[in-house]
């Protein structure tokens, strides 16, 4: 984004005392060449177990194990086991960046990139970056990101918006079941051991997660982020992480051209953003019928997703997504100047408007835990 950033936008905010800082999100402002994005490399990983406890290893990694392709179609019953074999994660626990900070605390002495690399980096979840990438095209859900600078590093942690909270607390039963069905699909497609077979008779426990920790750079912004990975493909043409990873998704069966158009415009944008960031090369989609059975599978290579909307006037453009994200990171870096783990800048966005900022100290917005601040200060 070095070419497009205006002089004014790059000036420190302190030099513009009478300007209420904000960042526009209109896609037209972010077209232009695709910015530099470093090939993501994996720095490490961690696992969360059935009790949501952290382990600094790959114990929760599962193995891609699709059904034989010769048959009629998979016919997976995604409702099987609901709700009796479902252990959903406690969503009232707001984990913020904690698990990622745990990993970082244990690896701070062994980070690549040379001395001072971390001090220049932005640390966050992959899912938060996904929301930034899709912002210029999002028309329904706003977001809030809390930002603190500590020892140079910019930390970004999502805050649940009041609207998202209200939706979570009043989630209708059919949406709860739909969430389960996504995880059930993973169970049908993954084995616990390489060469093993899936075991759909077991429980679905959404506390369990395998997370990859990645390094990349967007423009001049070094990035350290973590994302949950569904499984690894032992037969992948490029067997090293992250190119061995596979993202699993479910979606409604499509019949009309209109259904396909809207799938390409809205869903594929989210799938692309989520998997492009960590360099996951393939998304395997299971299409479900109205009875909740997976009737067909289709692999969408991440790097080919844009082809479905390239000639669509109402489609999305990867350059816009990445240029906006780069502009946001520049905006955040220029806003969060003071180095103080108790100081939080809250970036807020609602569809149709610009990103705005407010300043806060300590509870409830401060998110860097004292155990992390103390350990990093040793
Ligand atoms: O505190 C928060 N506001 C959040 C924390 C929001 C989002 C995620 N997280 C944490 C959780 O600890 C989770 O284990 O991040 C981890 C996943 O991070 P991510 O990879 O950056 O998240 P994202 O790309 O949005 O989602 C990846 C998967 C989802 O799969 P699908 O196929 O639906 O995209 O992570 C799961 C979900 O399976 N997931 C979550 N798991 C636990 N808590 C959450 C969540 N809040 N959001 C998504
Ligand atoms: Ca998934």
Coordinates of C-alpha atoms and ligand atoms in Angstrom, one line a residue:
X1 CA 0.0 0.0 0.0
X2 CA 3.0 2.3 -0.1
X3 CA 1.8 3.9 -3.4
X4 CA -1.8 4.5 -2.4
X5 CA -1.5 5.8 1.1
X6 CA -2.0 9.6 1.0
X7 CA 0.5 12.0 2.7
X8 CA -2.2 13.0 5.2
X9 CA -3.2 9.5 6.1
X10 CA 0.5 8.6 6.9
X11 CA 1.0 11.6 9.2
X12 CA 1.1 10.8 12.9
X13 CA -2.3 11.7 14.4
X14 CA -0.6 13.9 17.0
X15 CA 0.2 16.3 14.1
X16 CA -3.5 16.6 13.1
X17 CA -5.1 17.6 16.4
X18 CA -8.4 18.8 15.0
X19 CA -9.1 15.7 12.8
X20 CA -11.3 13.0 14.2
X21 CA -9.4 10.0 13.0
X22 CA -11.3 7.5 11.0
X23 CA -10.6 5.1 8.1
X24 CA -13.0 4.7 5.1
X25 CA -13.9 1.2 3.9
X26 CA -15.4 1.9 0.5
X27 CA -14.0 -0.8 -1.9
X28 CA -13.4 1.8 -4.7
X29 CA -10.7 3.4 -2.4
X30 CA -8.6 0.2 -2.2
X31 CA -8.5 -1.1 -5.8
X32 CA -5.0 -1.1 -7.4
X33 CA -2.2 -3.6 -7.4
X34 CA -2.2 -6.5 -5.1
X35 CA 0.2 -5.5 -2.2
X36 CA 3.2 -7.6 -1.1
X37 CA 2.2 -10.6 1.0
X38 CA 5.0 -12.8 2.3
X39 CA 4.5 -16.5 1.8
X40 CA 3.2 -17.6 5.2
X41 CA 5.5 -19.9 7.1
X42 CA 4.7 -21.9 10.2
X43 CA 6.6 -20.9 13.4
X44 CA 5.0 -23.5 15.6
X45 CA 1.7 -24.9 16.8
X46 CA -0.4 -25.7 19.9
X47 CA -3.4 -27.8 20.8
X48 CA -6.4 -27.3 23.1
X49 CA -7.8 -30.4 24.6
X50 CA -11.3 -31.6 25.6
X51 CA -11.1 -29.3 28.7
X52 CA -9.8 -26.4 26.6
X53 CA -6.4 -26.8 28.2
X54 CA -3.3 -25.6 26.3
X55 CA -0.6 -28.0 25.2
X56 CA 2.4 -26.8 23.2
X57 CA 2.3 -29.7 20.7
X58 CA 0.2 -31.1 17.8
X59 CA -1.8 -33.6 19.8
X60 CA -5.1 -32.2 18.4
X61 CA -4.0 -32.3 14.8
X62 CA -6.3 -34.6 12.7
X63 CA -5.7 -36.3 9.4
X64 CA -7.6 -35.8 6.2
X65 CA -9.5 -39.0 5.4
X66 CA -12.1 -38.5 2.7
X67 CA -14.5 -41.3 1.7
X68 CA -13.7 -43.4 -1.4
X69 CA -14.6 -41.3 -4.5
X70 CA -16.1 -44.2 -6.5
X71 CA -19.4 -44.4 -4.6
X72 CA -22.7 -42.4 -5.1
X73 CA -21.8 -39.6 -2.8
X74 CA -21.0 -39.6 0.9
X75 CA -24.4 -39.4 2.5
X76 CA -23.1 -38.2 5.9
X77 CA -25.8 -37.6 8.4
X78 CA -24.8 -34.3 10.0
X79 CA -27.6 -34.4 12.6
X80 CA -26.4 -37.7 14.0
X81 CA -25.4 -37.4 17.7
X82 CA -27.1 -34.0 18.2
X83 CA -27.5 -33.1 21.0
X84 CA -26.6 -36.2 23.0
X85 CA -23.0 -36.6 21.7
X86 CA -22.2 -32.8 21.6
X87 CA -19.9 -31.1 24.1
X88 CA -20.0 -27.4 23.0
X89 CA -17.3 -25.0 24.1
X90 CA -18.5 -22.5 26.8
X91 CA -18.9 -19.4 24.7
X92 CA -19.3 -17.2 27.8
X93 CA -15.5 -17.5 28.3
X94 CA -13.9 -14.7 26.4
X95 CA -10.4 -16.1 25.8
X96 CA -9.1 -13.1 23.9
X97 CA -5.5 -13.7 22.7
X98 CA -4.6 -15.9 25.8
X99 CA -3.7 -19.2 24.0
X100 CA -1.6 -17.4 21.4
X101 CA 0.1 -15.3 24.1
X102 CA 0.9 -18.6 26.0
X103 CA 2.6 -19.9 22.8
X104 CA 4.5 -16.5 22.3
X105 CA 5.6 -16.4 26.0
X106 CA 7.2 -19.9 25.6
X107 CA 8.8 -19.1 22.2
X108 CA 9.9 -15.5 22.6
X109 CA 13.5 -16.4 22.9
X110 CA 13.6 -18.6 19.8
X111 CA 11.7 -16.4 17.3
X112 CA 13.2 -16.1 13.8
X113 CA 13.5 -12.8 11.9
X114 CA 16.4 -11.4 14.0
X115 CA 16.5 -9.3 17.2
X116 CA 13.6 -6.9 17.3
X117 CA 11.4 -8.7 14.8
X118 CA 8.6 -9.1 17.3
X119 CA 8.8 -5.5 18.4
X120 CA 7.9 -4.5 14.8
X121 CA 5.1 -7.1 14.4
X122 CA 1.4 -7.2 14.8
X123 CA 0.1 -10.2 16.8
X124 CA -3.5 -11.4 16.4
X125 CA -5.8 -14.3 15.5
X126 CA -6.2 -15.2 11.9
X127 CA -10.0 -14.8 12.3
X128 CA -9.5 -11.2 13.2
X129 CA -7.5 -10.6 10.0
X130 CA -10.2 -12.4 8.0
X131 CA -12.7 -9.9 9.2
X132 CA -10.4 -7.0 8.2
X133 CA -10.0 -8.5 4.7
X134 CA -13.7 -8.9 4.1
X135 CA -14.7 -5.5 5.6
X136 CA -15.0 -3.5 2.3
X137 CA -17.6 -6.0 1.1
X138 CA -19.4 -6.8 4.4
X139 CA -23.0 -5.5 4.6
X140 CA -24.3 -7.2 7.7
X141 CA -22.0 -7.6 10.7
X142 CA -19.8 -4.9 12.2
X143 CA -16.8 -5.5 14.4
X144 CA -14.7 -4.1 17.2
X145 CA -11.0 -4.7 17.6
X146 CA -9.1 -3.7 20.7
X147 CA -5.4 -2.7 20.2
X148 CA -2.5 -2.2 22.6
X149 CA 1.1 -1.6 22.0
X150 CA 3.6 -3.4 24.3
X151 CA 7.3 -3.6 23.8
X152 CA 6.8 -2.2 20.3
X153 CA 4.5 -5.0 19.2
X154 CA 0.9 -4.2 18.2
X155 CA -1.6 -6.6 19.6
X156 CA -5.1 -6.9 18.2
X157 CA -7.9 -8.7 20.0
X158 CA -11.6 -8.8 19.0
X159 CA -14.3 -7.5 21.3
X160 CA -17.8 -9.0 20.9
X161 CA -20.1 -6.2 19.7
X162 CA -23.4 -5.7 21.6
X163 CA -25.2 -7.0 18.4
X164 CA -23.1 -10.1 18.2
X165 CA -23.6 -10.8 21.9
X166 CA -27.4 -10.4 21.6
X167 CA -27.4 -12.8 18.7
X168 CA -25.3 -15.3 20.6
X169 CA -27.6 -15.2 23.6
X170 CA -30.8 -15.6 21.5
X171 CA -29.4 -18.0 19.0
X172 CA -32.4 -20.0 17.7
X173 CA -32.3 -23.9 18.0
X174 CA -31.9 -24.5 14.3
X175 CA -28.8 -22.3 14.3
X176 CA -27.3 -24.2 17.2
X177 CA -27.9 -27.4 15.3
X178 CA -26.3 -25.9 12.2
X179 CA -23.2 -25.1 14.2
X180 CA -23.0 -28.7 15.3
X181 CA -23.4 -29.9 11.8
X182 CA -20.2 -28.1 10.7
X183 CA -18.2 -29.9 13.4
X184 CA -19.9 -33.2 12.6
X185 CA -18.7 -32.9 9.0
X186 CA -15.1 -32.6 10.3
X187 CA -15.6 -35.8 12.3
X188 CA -16.7 -37.6 9.1
X189 CA -13.7 -36.3 7.2
X190 CA -10.9 -36.7 9.7
X191 CA -9.0 -39.5 11.4
X192 CA -7.1 -39.2 14.6
X193 CA -4.0 -41.0 13.2
X194 CA -2.3 -40.9 9.7
X195 CA -3.8 -43.6 7.6
X196 CA -6.7 -44.1 10.1
X197 CA -10.4 -44.0 9.5
X198 CA -12.9 -41.4 10.8
X199 CA -15.0 -42.5 13.8
X200 CA -18.4 -40.8 13.6
X201 CA -19.6 -42.8 16.7
X202 CA -17.6 -40.6 19.0
X203 CA -18.5 -37.2 20.7
X204 CA -18.2 -33.9 19.0
X205 CA -16.2 -31.7 21.5
X206 CA -15.6 -28.2 20.2
X207 CA -13.2 -27.4 23.0
X208 CA -10.6 -29.4 21.0
X209 CA -8.5 -27.4 18.5
X210 CA -5.2 -27.5 16.7
X211 CA -3.8 -24.1 16.0
X212 CA -0.9 -23.2 13.6
X213 CA 1.2 -20.1 14.5
X214 CA 2.3 -18.4 11.3
X215 CA 4.6 -15.6 10.2
X216 CA 3.9 -13.4 7.3
X217 CA 4.1 -9.7 6.2
X218 CA 1.6 -7.5 4.5
X219 CA 3.3 -4.5 2.8
X220 CA 5.7 -3.3 5.5
X221 CA 3.7 -4.9 8.4
X222 CA 5.3 -8.1 9.8
X223 CA 2.6 -10.4 11.1
X224 CA 2.4 -13.2 13.7
X225 CA -0.9 -14.8 13.9
X226 CA -2.5 -18.1 14.8
X227 CA -5.4 -20.0 13.1
X228 CA -7.3 -23.1 13.9
X229 CA -6.5 -25.8 11.3
X230 CA -9.0 -28.6 10.6
X231 CA -6.6 -31.3 9.4
X232 CA -3.5 -32.2 7.5
X233 CA -3.3 -34.2 4.3
X234 CA -0.5 -36.8 4.4
X235 CA -0.8 -37.2 0.6
X236 CA -0.5 -33.5 -0.1
X237 CA 1.8 -32.6 -3.1
X238 CA 3.6 -30.2 -0.7
X239 CA 3.8 -32.0 2.6
X240 CA 5.1 -29.2 4.8
X241 CA 2.9 -27.0 6.8
X242 CA 1.0 -24.9 6.0
X243 CA 0.6 -26.3 2.4
X244 CA -0.4 -29.8 3.8
X245 CA -3.4 -28.3 5.7
X246 CA -7.0 -28.6 4.5
X247 CA -9.9 -26.4 5.5
X248 CA -13.3 -28.1 5.8
X249 CA -16.6 -26.3 5.2
X250 CA -20.2 -27.2 4.7
X251 CA -22.7 -25.3 2.6
X252 CA -26.2 -25.7 1.3
X253 CA -26.7 -27.7 -1.9
X254 CA -27.0 -25.3 -4.8
X255 CA -29.5 -25.8 -7.7
X256 CA -30.2 -22.4 -9.3
X257 CA -27.7 -20.1 -10.9
X258 CA -28.8 -17.4 -8.4
X259 CA -27.8 -19.7 -5.5
X260 CA -24.4 -20.3 -7.1
X261 CA -23.9 -16.5 -7.8
X262 CA -24.6 -15.6 -4.2
X263 CA -22.3 -18.5 -2.9
X264 CA -19.4 -17.1 -5.0
X265 CA -20.1 -13.5 -4.0
X266 CA -20.5 -13.9 -0.3
X267 CA -19.4 -17.3 1.0
X268 CA -16.4 -17.9 -1.2
X269 CA -15.0 -14.4 -0.2
X270 CA -15.0 -15.5 3.4
X271 CA -13.5 -18.9 2.6
X272 CA -10.8 -17.3 0.4
X273 CA -9.8 -14.7 3.1
X274 CA -9.6 -17.3 5.9
X275 CA -7.4 -19.7 4.0
X276 CA -5.3 -17.3 1.9
X277 CA -4.0 -15.6 5.1
X278 CA -2.3 -18.8 6.5
X279 CA -1.5 -20.2 3.0
X280 CA -3.9 -23.2 3.3
X281 CA -4.2 -24.3 -0.4
X282 CA -7.5 -26.1 -0.4
X283 CA -11.0 -25.9 1.0
X284 CA -13.0 -29.0 0.9
X285 CA -16.7 -28.3 0.8
X286 CA -19.5 -30.7 1.8
X287 CA -22.8 -29.7 0.3
X288 CA -25.8 -30.6 2.5
X289 CA -29.4 -31.3 1.5
X290 CA -32.4 -29.9 3.4
X291 CA -32.5 -33.2 5.4
X292 CA -29.0 -32.5 6.8
X293 CA -27.1 -35.1 4.8
X294 CA -23.9 -34.3 2.8
X295 CA -24.6 -35.4 -0.7
X296 CA -21.5 -34.2 -2.5
X297 CA -17.9 -33.0 -1.9
X298 CA -16.0 -30.4 -3.9
X299 CA -12.5 -29.1 -3.5
X300 CA -12.0 -25.4 -4.0
X301 CA -8.3 -24.4 -4.4
X302 CA -7.8 -21.2 -2.5
X303 CA -5.9 -19.6 -5.3
X304 CA -8.7 -20.3 -7.8
X305 CA -11.6 -18.9 -5.8
X306 CA -11.3 -15.4 -7.3
X307 CA -12.0 -16.9 -10.8
X308 CA -15.6 -17.4 -9.8
X309 CA -16.2 -13.7 -9.4
X310 CA -13.5 -12.2 -11.7
X311 CA -16.1 -11.2 -14.3
X312 CA -18.9 -10.4 -11.8
X313 CA -19.6 -6.7 -11.3
X314 CA -20.8 -7.4 -7.9
X315 CA -18.0 -9.8 -7.0
X316 CA -15.1 -9.2 -4.7
X317 CA -11.4 -8.4 -5.4
X318 CA -8.5 -9.9 -3.4
X319 CA -6.5 -6.7 -4.0
X320 CA -9.2 -4.6 -2.3
X321 CA -9.2 -6.9 0.7
X322 CA -5.5 -6.9 1.1
X323 CA -5.1 -3.1 0.4
X324 CA -7.7 -2.4 3.0
X325 CA -6.1 -4.6 5.6
X326 CA -2.7 -2.9 5.0
X327 CA -4.4 0.5 5.3
X328 CA -6.0 -0.6 8.6
X329 CA -2.6 -1.8 9.9
X330 CA -1.0 1.5 9.0
X331 CA -4.0 3.4 10.6
X332 CA -3.7 1.3 13.8
X333 CA 0.1 1.7 14.0
X334 CA -0.3 5.5 13.7
X335 CA -3.1 5.6 16.3
X336 CA -1.6 3.3 18.9
X337 CA 1.6 5.2 19.6
X338 CA 2.0 5.0 23.3
X339 CA 3.6 1.8 24.5
X340 CA 1.4 0.7 27.4
X341 CA -0.3 -2.7 27.9
X342 CA -3.1 -1.1 30.0
X343 CA -4.0 1.4 27.3
X344 CA -6.5 0.2 24.6
X345 CA -7.6 1.8 21.4
X346 CA -10.9 0.4 20.4
X347 CA -11.5 0.3 16.6
X348 CA -15.1 0.1 15.8
X349 CA -16.8 -0.5 12.5
X350 CA -20.4 -0.8 11.3
X351 CA -21.4 -1.5 7.7
X352 CA -21.8 1.7 5.7
X353 CA -19.5 3.8 7.9
X354 CA -15.8 4.3 8.4
X355 CA -13.6 2.7 11.1
X356 CA -13.6 4.9 14.2
X357 CA -11.5 4.9 17.3
X358 CA -11.9 5.4 21.1
X359 CA -9.4 5.4 23.9
X360 CA -9.7 3.3 27.1
X361 CA -7.6 2.3 30.1
X362 CA -7.8 -1.0 32.1
X363 CA -11.0 -2.9 32.5
X364 CA -13.1 -3.9 30.6
X365 CA -11.1 -3.4 27.4
X366 CA -7.4 -4.1 28.4
X367 CA -6.7 -7.6 27.2
X368 CA -2.9 -8.3 27.8
X369 CA -2.9 -10.4 31.0
X370 CA -0.5 -9.6 33.8
X371 CA 1.1 -13.1 33.5
X372 CA 2.1 -12.2 30.0
X373 CA 3.2 -8.7 30.7
X374 CA 5.3 -9.8 33.7
X375 CA 6.9 -12.7 31.8
X376 CA 7.8 -10.5 28.8
X377 CA 9.3 -7.9 31.2
X378 CA 11.7 -10.4 32.8
Ligands
LIG1 O1 -12.0 -14.3 21.5 C1 -12.5 -14.2 20.4 N1 -13.2 -13.2 20.0 C2 -12.2 -15.3 19.4 C3 -11.3 -16.3 19.7 C4 -12.8 -15.2 18.1 C5 -12.4 -16.2 17.2 C6 -11.5 -17.2 17.5 N2 -11.0 -17.2 18.8 C7 -10.0 -18.2 19.1 C8 -10.5 -19.5 19.7 O2 -9.6 -19.8 20.7 C9 -10.3 -20.5 18.5 O3 -9.8 -21.7 19.0 O4 -9.3 -18.5 18.0 C10 -9.3 -19.9 17.7 C11 -9.6 -20.0 16.2 O5 -9.0 -18.9 15.7 P1 -9.1 -18.5 14.1 O6 -8.6 -19.7 13.3 O7 -8.4 -17.2 14.0 O8 -10.7 -18.3 13.9 P2 -11.5 -18.4 12.6 O9 -10.7 -18.4 11.4 O10 -12.6 -17.4 12.7 O11 -12.2 -19.8 12.7 C12 -11.6 -21.0 12.5 C13 -12.3 -22.1 13.2 C14 -13.8 -22.1 12.9 O12 -14.0 -23.0 11.8 P3 -14.9 -22.5 10.6 O13 -14.8 -23.6 9.6 O14 -16.3 -22.4 11.1 O15 -14.4 -21.2 10.1 O16 -12.2 -21.9 14.6 C15 -13.5 -22.2 15.2 C16 -14.4 -22.7 14.2 O17 -14.4 -24.1 14.1 N3 -13.8 -21.0 15.9 C17 -13.9 -20.8 17.2 N4 -13.6 -21.7 18.2 C18 -13.7 -21.3 19.4 N5 -14.1 -20.0 19.8 C19 -14.2 -19.5 17.5 C20 -14.4 -19.1 18.8 N6 -14.7 -17.9 19.2 N7 -14.5 -18.9 16.3 C21 -14.2 -19.8 15.4
LIG2 CA1 -13.7 -25.5 9.1

